[in-house]
One Martini backbone bead per residue (centre of mass of N, CA, C, O) as a GRO file, in nm:
protein
  223
    1MET     BB    1   2.264   0.743   1.624
    2SER     BB    2   2.363   0.735   1.926
    3ASN     BB    3   2.205   1.032   1.976
    4LEU     BB    4   1.909   1.005   2.065
    5PRO     BB    5   1.628   1.105   2.117
    6GLU     BB    6   1.401   1.095   2.337
    7GLY     BB    7   1.208   0.813   2.263
    8ARG     BB    8   1.402   0.702   2.055
    9ARG     BB    9   1.453   0.471   1.772
   10PRO     BB   10   1.584   0.261   1.560
   11CYS     BB   11   1.528   0.232   1.199
   12ALA     BB   12   1.397   0.076   0.899
   13ILE     BB   13   1.312   0.193   0.573
   14ILE     BB   14   1.146   0.004   0.337
   15HIS     BB   15   1.120  -0.083  -0.020
   16PHE     BB   16   0.895  -0.286  -0.211
   17SER     BB   17   0.793  -0.525  -0.434
   18LYS     BB   18   0.475  -0.669  -0.568
   19LEU     BB   19   0.501  -0.942  -0.790
   20GLU     BB   20   0.321  -1.150  -0.951
   21ARG     BB   21   0.317  -1.394  -0.730
   22GLY     BB   22   0.317  -1.190  -0.491
   23ARG     BB   23  -0.002  -1.103  -0.515
   24PHE     BB   24  -0.079  -1.389  -0.356
   25LEU     BB   25   0.000  -1.268  -0.095
   26SER     BB   26  -0.077  -1.234   0.204
   27HIS     BB   27  -0.019  -1.048   0.472
   28LEU     BB   28   0.076  -1.283   0.647
   29ASP     BB   29   0.277  -1.409   0.441
   30LEU     BB   30   0.453  -1.153   0.414
   31ALA     BB   31   0.547  -1.148   0.708
   32ARG     BB   32   0.690  -1.426   0.694
   33VAL     BB   33   0.889  -1.364   0.475
   34MET     BB   34   1.029  -1.117   0.607
   35ASP     BB   35   1.122  -1.264   0.859
   36ARG     BB   36   1.302  -1.477   0.717
   37ALA     BB   37   1.481  -1.275   0.566
   38VAL     BB   38   1.597  -1.127   0.822
   39ARG     BB   39   1.718  -1.375   0.954
   40ARG     BB   40   1.903  -1.463   0.713
   41ALA     BB   41   2.052  -1.170   0.703
   42LYS     BB   42   2.126  -1.076   0.992
   43LEU     BB   43   1.961  -0.859   1.126
   44PRO     BB   44   1.936  -0.598   1.377
   45VAL     BB   45   1.652  -0.687   1.495
   46ALA     BB   46   1.403  -0.644   1.688
   47TYR     BB   47   1.252  -0.823   1.971
   48THR     BB   48   1.030  -0.961   2.133
   49GLU     BB   49   0.899  -1.073   2.418
   50GLY     BB   50   0.900  -1.392   2.545
   51PHE     BB   51   0.824  -1.713   2.427
   52HIS     BB   52   0.751  -1.572   2.110
   53PRO     BB   53   0.961  -1.425   1.944
   54HIS     BB   54   0.956  -1.134   1.719
   55ALA     BB   55   0.989  -0.939   1.476
   56GLU     BB   56   0.983  -0.579   1.436
   57ILE     BB   57   0.733  -0.565   1.195
   58SER     BB   58   0.602  -0.322   0.962
   59PHE     BB   59   0.323  -0.199   0.768
   60GLY     BB   60   0.136  -0.095   0.541
   61PRO     BB   61  -0.128  -0.089   0.380
   62PRO     BB   62  -0.296  -0.341   0.261
   63LEU     BB   63  -0.321  -0.554   0.003
   64PRO     BB   64  -0.496  -0.688  -0.216
   65LEU     BB   65  -0.557  -0.964  -0.361
   66GLY     BB   66  -0.381  -0.951  -0.676
   67VAL     BB   67  -0.207  -0.704  -0.611
   68GLU     BB   68   0.022  -0.477  -0.701
   69GLY     BB   69   0.349  -0.335  -0.589
   70LEU     BB   70   0.605  -0.085  -0.625
   71ARG     BB   71   0.605   0.077  -0.314
   72GLU     BB   72   0.641  -0.085  -0.034
   73PRO     BB   73   0.622  -0.057   0.311
   74CYS     BB   74   0.877  -0.105   0.581
   75CYS     BB   75   0.942  -0.164   0.931
   76LEU     BB   76   1.249  -0.182   1.116
   77ASN     BB   77   1.344  -0.262   1.420
   78LEU     BB   78   1.641  -0.173   1.604
   79ALA     BB   79   1.904  -0.265   1.803
   80HIS     BB   80   2.110  -0.162   1.578
   81VAL     BB   81   2.330   0.005   1.365
   82PRO     BB   82   2.382  -0.049   1.048
   83ALA     BB   83   2.504  -0.082   0.739
   84LEU     BB   84   2.328   0.002   0.472
   85GLU     BB   85   2.469  -0.161   0.250
   86ASP     BB   86   2.466  -0.438   0.397
   87MET     BB   87   2.168  -0.460   0.444
   88THR     BB   88   2.069  -0.450   0.148
   89ARG     BB   89   2.232  -0.683   0.044
   90SER     BB   90   2.127  -0.909   0.236
   91LEU     BB   91   1.820  -0.872   0.181
   92SER     BB   92   1.821  -0.910  -0.131
   93ARG     BB   93   1.912  -1.213  -0.117
   94GLN     BB   94   1.644  -1.316   0.057
   95LEU     BB   95   1.451  -1.223  -0.143
   96PRO     BB   96   1.235  -1.274  -0.357
   97GLY     BB   97   1.170  -1.196  -0.685
   98CYS     BB   98   0.861  -1.084  -0.615
   99LEU     BB   99   1.038  -0.904  -0.368
  100PRO     BB  100   1.189  -0.647  -0.438
  101LEU     BB  101   1.424  -0.420  -0.362
  102VAL     BB  102   1.430  -0.061  -0.378
  103ASP     BB  103   1.478   0.066  -0.080
  104ALA     BB  104   1.675   0.245   0.190
  105GLU     BB  105   1.656   0.351   0.544
  106ILE     BB  106   1.795   0.520   0.824
  107THR     BB  107   1.629   0.581   1.136
  108HIS     BB  108   1.375   0.718   1.355
  109ARG     BB  109   1.150   0.653   1.637
  110GLY     BB  110   0.870   0.629   1.810
  111ARG     BB  111   0.580   0.497   1.920
  112ARG     BB  112   0.498   0.566   1.641
  113SER     BB  113   0.455   0.476   1.344
  114PRO     BB  114   0.579   0.577   1.027
  115LEU     BB  115   0.313   0.415   0.881
  116ALA     BB  116   0.044   0.569   1.007
  117ASP     BB  117   0.025   0.848   0.798
  118TYR     BB  118  -0.114   0.765   0.556
  119GLN     BB  119  -0.334   0.909   0.286
  120TRP     BB  120  -0.227   0.799   0.005
  121ALA     BB  121  -0.300   0.629  -0.314
  122GLY     BB  122  -0.173   0.482  -0.601
  123TRP     BB  123  -0.338   0.386  -0.909
  124GLU     BB  124  -0.354   0.111  -1.153
  125PHE     BB  125  -0.587   0.050  -1.432
  126THR     BB  126  -0.608  -0.194  -1.661
  127LEU     BB  127  -0.788  -0.223  -1.933
  128ALA     BB  128  -0.937  -0.475  -2.117
  129ASP     BB  129  -1.092  -0.238  -2.288
  130PRO     BB  130  -0.981   0.029  -2.469
  131GLU     BB  131  -1.268   0.132  -2.581
  132GLU     BB  132  -1.358   0.235  -2.274
  133ALA     BB  133  -1.177   0.492  -2.210
  134ALA     BB  134  -1.369   0.728  -2.292
  135LEU     BB  135  -1.593   0.661  -2.094
  136VAL     BB  136  -1.417   0.676  -1.835
  137ALA     BB  137  -1.321   0.966  -1.870
  138ASP     BB  138  -1.601   1.093  -1.854
  139ALA     BB  139  -1.677   0.970  -1.572
  140ALA     BB  140  -1.448   1.111  -1.422
  141THR     BB  141  -1.523   1.399  -1.469
  142ARG     BB  142  -1.812   1.385  -1.343
  143PHE     BB  143  -1.718   1.296  -1.063
  144LEU     BB  144  -1.526   1.545  -0.999
  145ALA     BB  145  -1.763   1.767  -1.036
  146GLU     BB  146  -1.849   1.671  -0.763
  147PRO     BB  147  -1.881   1.733  -0.422
  148GLU     BB  148  -2.061   1.463  -0.397
  149TRP     BB  149  -2.073   1.087  -0.332
  150LEU     BB  150  -2.312   0.875  -0.237
  151ARG     BB  151  -2.270   0.580  -0.023
  152GLU     BB  152  -2.307   0.255   0.071
  153ARG     BB  153  -2.166   0.088   0.360
  154GLN     BB  154  -2.065  -0.218   0.487
  155THR     BB  155  -2.029  -0.313   0.799
  156LYS     BB  156  -2.019  -0.511   1.065
  157SER     BB  157  -2.279  -0.345   1.210
  158GLN     BB  158  -2.347  -0.139   0.955
  159LEU     BB  159  -2.511   0.092   0.751
  160THR     BB  160  -2.340   0.340   0.563
  161THR     BB  161  -2.287   0.683   0.472
  162ILE     BB  162  -2.083   0.805   0.206
  163ASN     BB  163  -1.823   1.022   0.071
  164LEU     BB  164  -1.649   0.932  -0.202
  165ARG     BB  165  -1.521   1.206  -0.305
  166ALA     BB  166  -1.330   1.263  -0.050
  167GLY     BB  167  -1.133   1.005  -0.144
  168VAL     BB  168  -1.063   1.180  -0.419
  169GLY     BB  169  -0.802   1.323  -0.604
  170GLU     BB  170  -0.769   1.138  -0.870
  171LEU     BB  171  -0.859   1.117  -1.231
  172ALA     BB  172  -0.725   0.921  -1.513
  173ILE     BB  173  -0.639   0.868  -1.857
  174ARG     BB  174  -0.425   0.692  -2.026
  175ASP     BB  175  -0.307   0.609  -2.344
  176ASP     BB  176  -0.307   0.284  -2.236
  177ALA     BB  177  -0.575   0.236  -2.077
  178THR     BB  178  -0.510   0.379  -1.787
  179LEU     BB  179  -0.617   0.409  -1.470
  180LEU     BB  180  -0.578   0.686  -1.265
  181ALA     BB  181  -0.542   0.700  -0.894
  182GLN     BB  182  -0.627   0.891  -0.599
  183LEU     BB  183  -0.656   0.741  -0.279
  184SER     BB  184  -0.779   0.702   0.024
  185VAL     BB  185  -0.644   0.561   0.355
  186ASN     BB  186  -0.823   0.706   0.537
  187PRO     BB  187  -1.069   0.609   0.752
  188ASP     BB  188  -1.247   0.877   0.723
  189CYS     BB  189  -1.197   0.855   0.373
  190LEU     BB  190  -1.230   0.598   0.234
  191ALA     BB  191  -1.121   0.453  -0.086
  192LYS     BB  192  -1.230   0.199  -0.270
  193PRO     BB  193  -1.146   0.059  -0.562
  194GLU     BB  194  -1.414  -0.096  -0.619
  195GLU     BB  195  -1.603   0.154  -0.585
  196ILE     BB  196  -1.486   0.325  -0.817
  197LEU     BB  197  -1.538   0.125  -1.043
  198GLN     BB  198  -1.844   0.104  -1.008
  199VAL     BB  199  -1.915   0.404  -1.050
  200LEU     BB  200  -1.785   0.439  -1.335
  201ALA     BB  201  -1.970   0.226  -1.466
  202GLU     BB  202  -2.239   0.363  -1.411
  203ILE     BB  203  -2.186   0.628  -1.558
  204ALA     BB  204  -2.097   0.475  -1.836
  205GLY     BB  205  -2.299   0.220  -1.880
  206LEU     BB  206  -2.172  -0.030  -1.736
  207PRO     BB  207  -2.161  -0.320  -1.578
  208LYS     BB  208  -1.839  -0.319  -1.583
  209LEU     BB  209  -1.496  -0.301  -1.503
  210ARG     BB  210  -1.249  -0.432  -1.686
  211VAL     BB  211  -0.948  -0.570  -1.531
  212GLN     BB  212  -0.614  -0.691  -1.589
  213ARG     BB  213  -0.462  -0.464  -1.396
  214THR     BB  214  -0.336  -0.405  -1.055
  215VAL     BB  215  -0.172  -0.105  -0.911
  216ARG     BB  216   0.032   0.007  -0.650
  217SER     BB  217   0.250   0.288  -0.676
  218TYR     BB  218   0.174   0.448  -0.393
  219LEU     BB  219   0.261   0.617  -0.086
  220ARG     BB  220   0.130   0.900   0.099
  221LEU     BB  221   0.120   1.195   0.227
  222ASN     BB  222   0.047   1.491   0.266
  223ASP     BB  223   0.128   1.783   0.080
   0.00000   0.00000   0.00000
């Protein structure tokens, strides 16, 4: 890692879970917790310049409040390259139990964050009423059969029409009455979980889909 390509610098990509009480941490709170953990672990993280330097830490797409994440990404820009085993051991000791470390790797990056190009997120919605699973499965099949599904979305400045179908890769019901979904996180065809749940409820003829647990299981690039 000492002979990096020009314009590249070392970084660590870590994945952590956000469970139980951790799901109530806002994105800003999460950044503060990670910053403190990195400082206490004495990791060689790069810091910004100026009067109030802070660790150069970036995250993937934010999780909605109340949602758990099984493998959330975080990028730590490094001042120099540590031993991976020492780094993971030190950081694991400093993270709270609701934010356990899953894995880590040391790599290098350019000017663009390695977390900027995620395209898809996997979601798991555990239905509060298992008896609705058959209705939801049928609704998912009908939704996926359509080439487009137009919806209006309110932005800060205007009301726009979007093709929600373009942002959905997969929809299926698991045997334990859990709805599995692959939804786009690309801003050009973003599919919001709450919109998908609302559409499926409308197709199924339900007032709303009651969900007792929501989990983001993964983030990934295009296959």
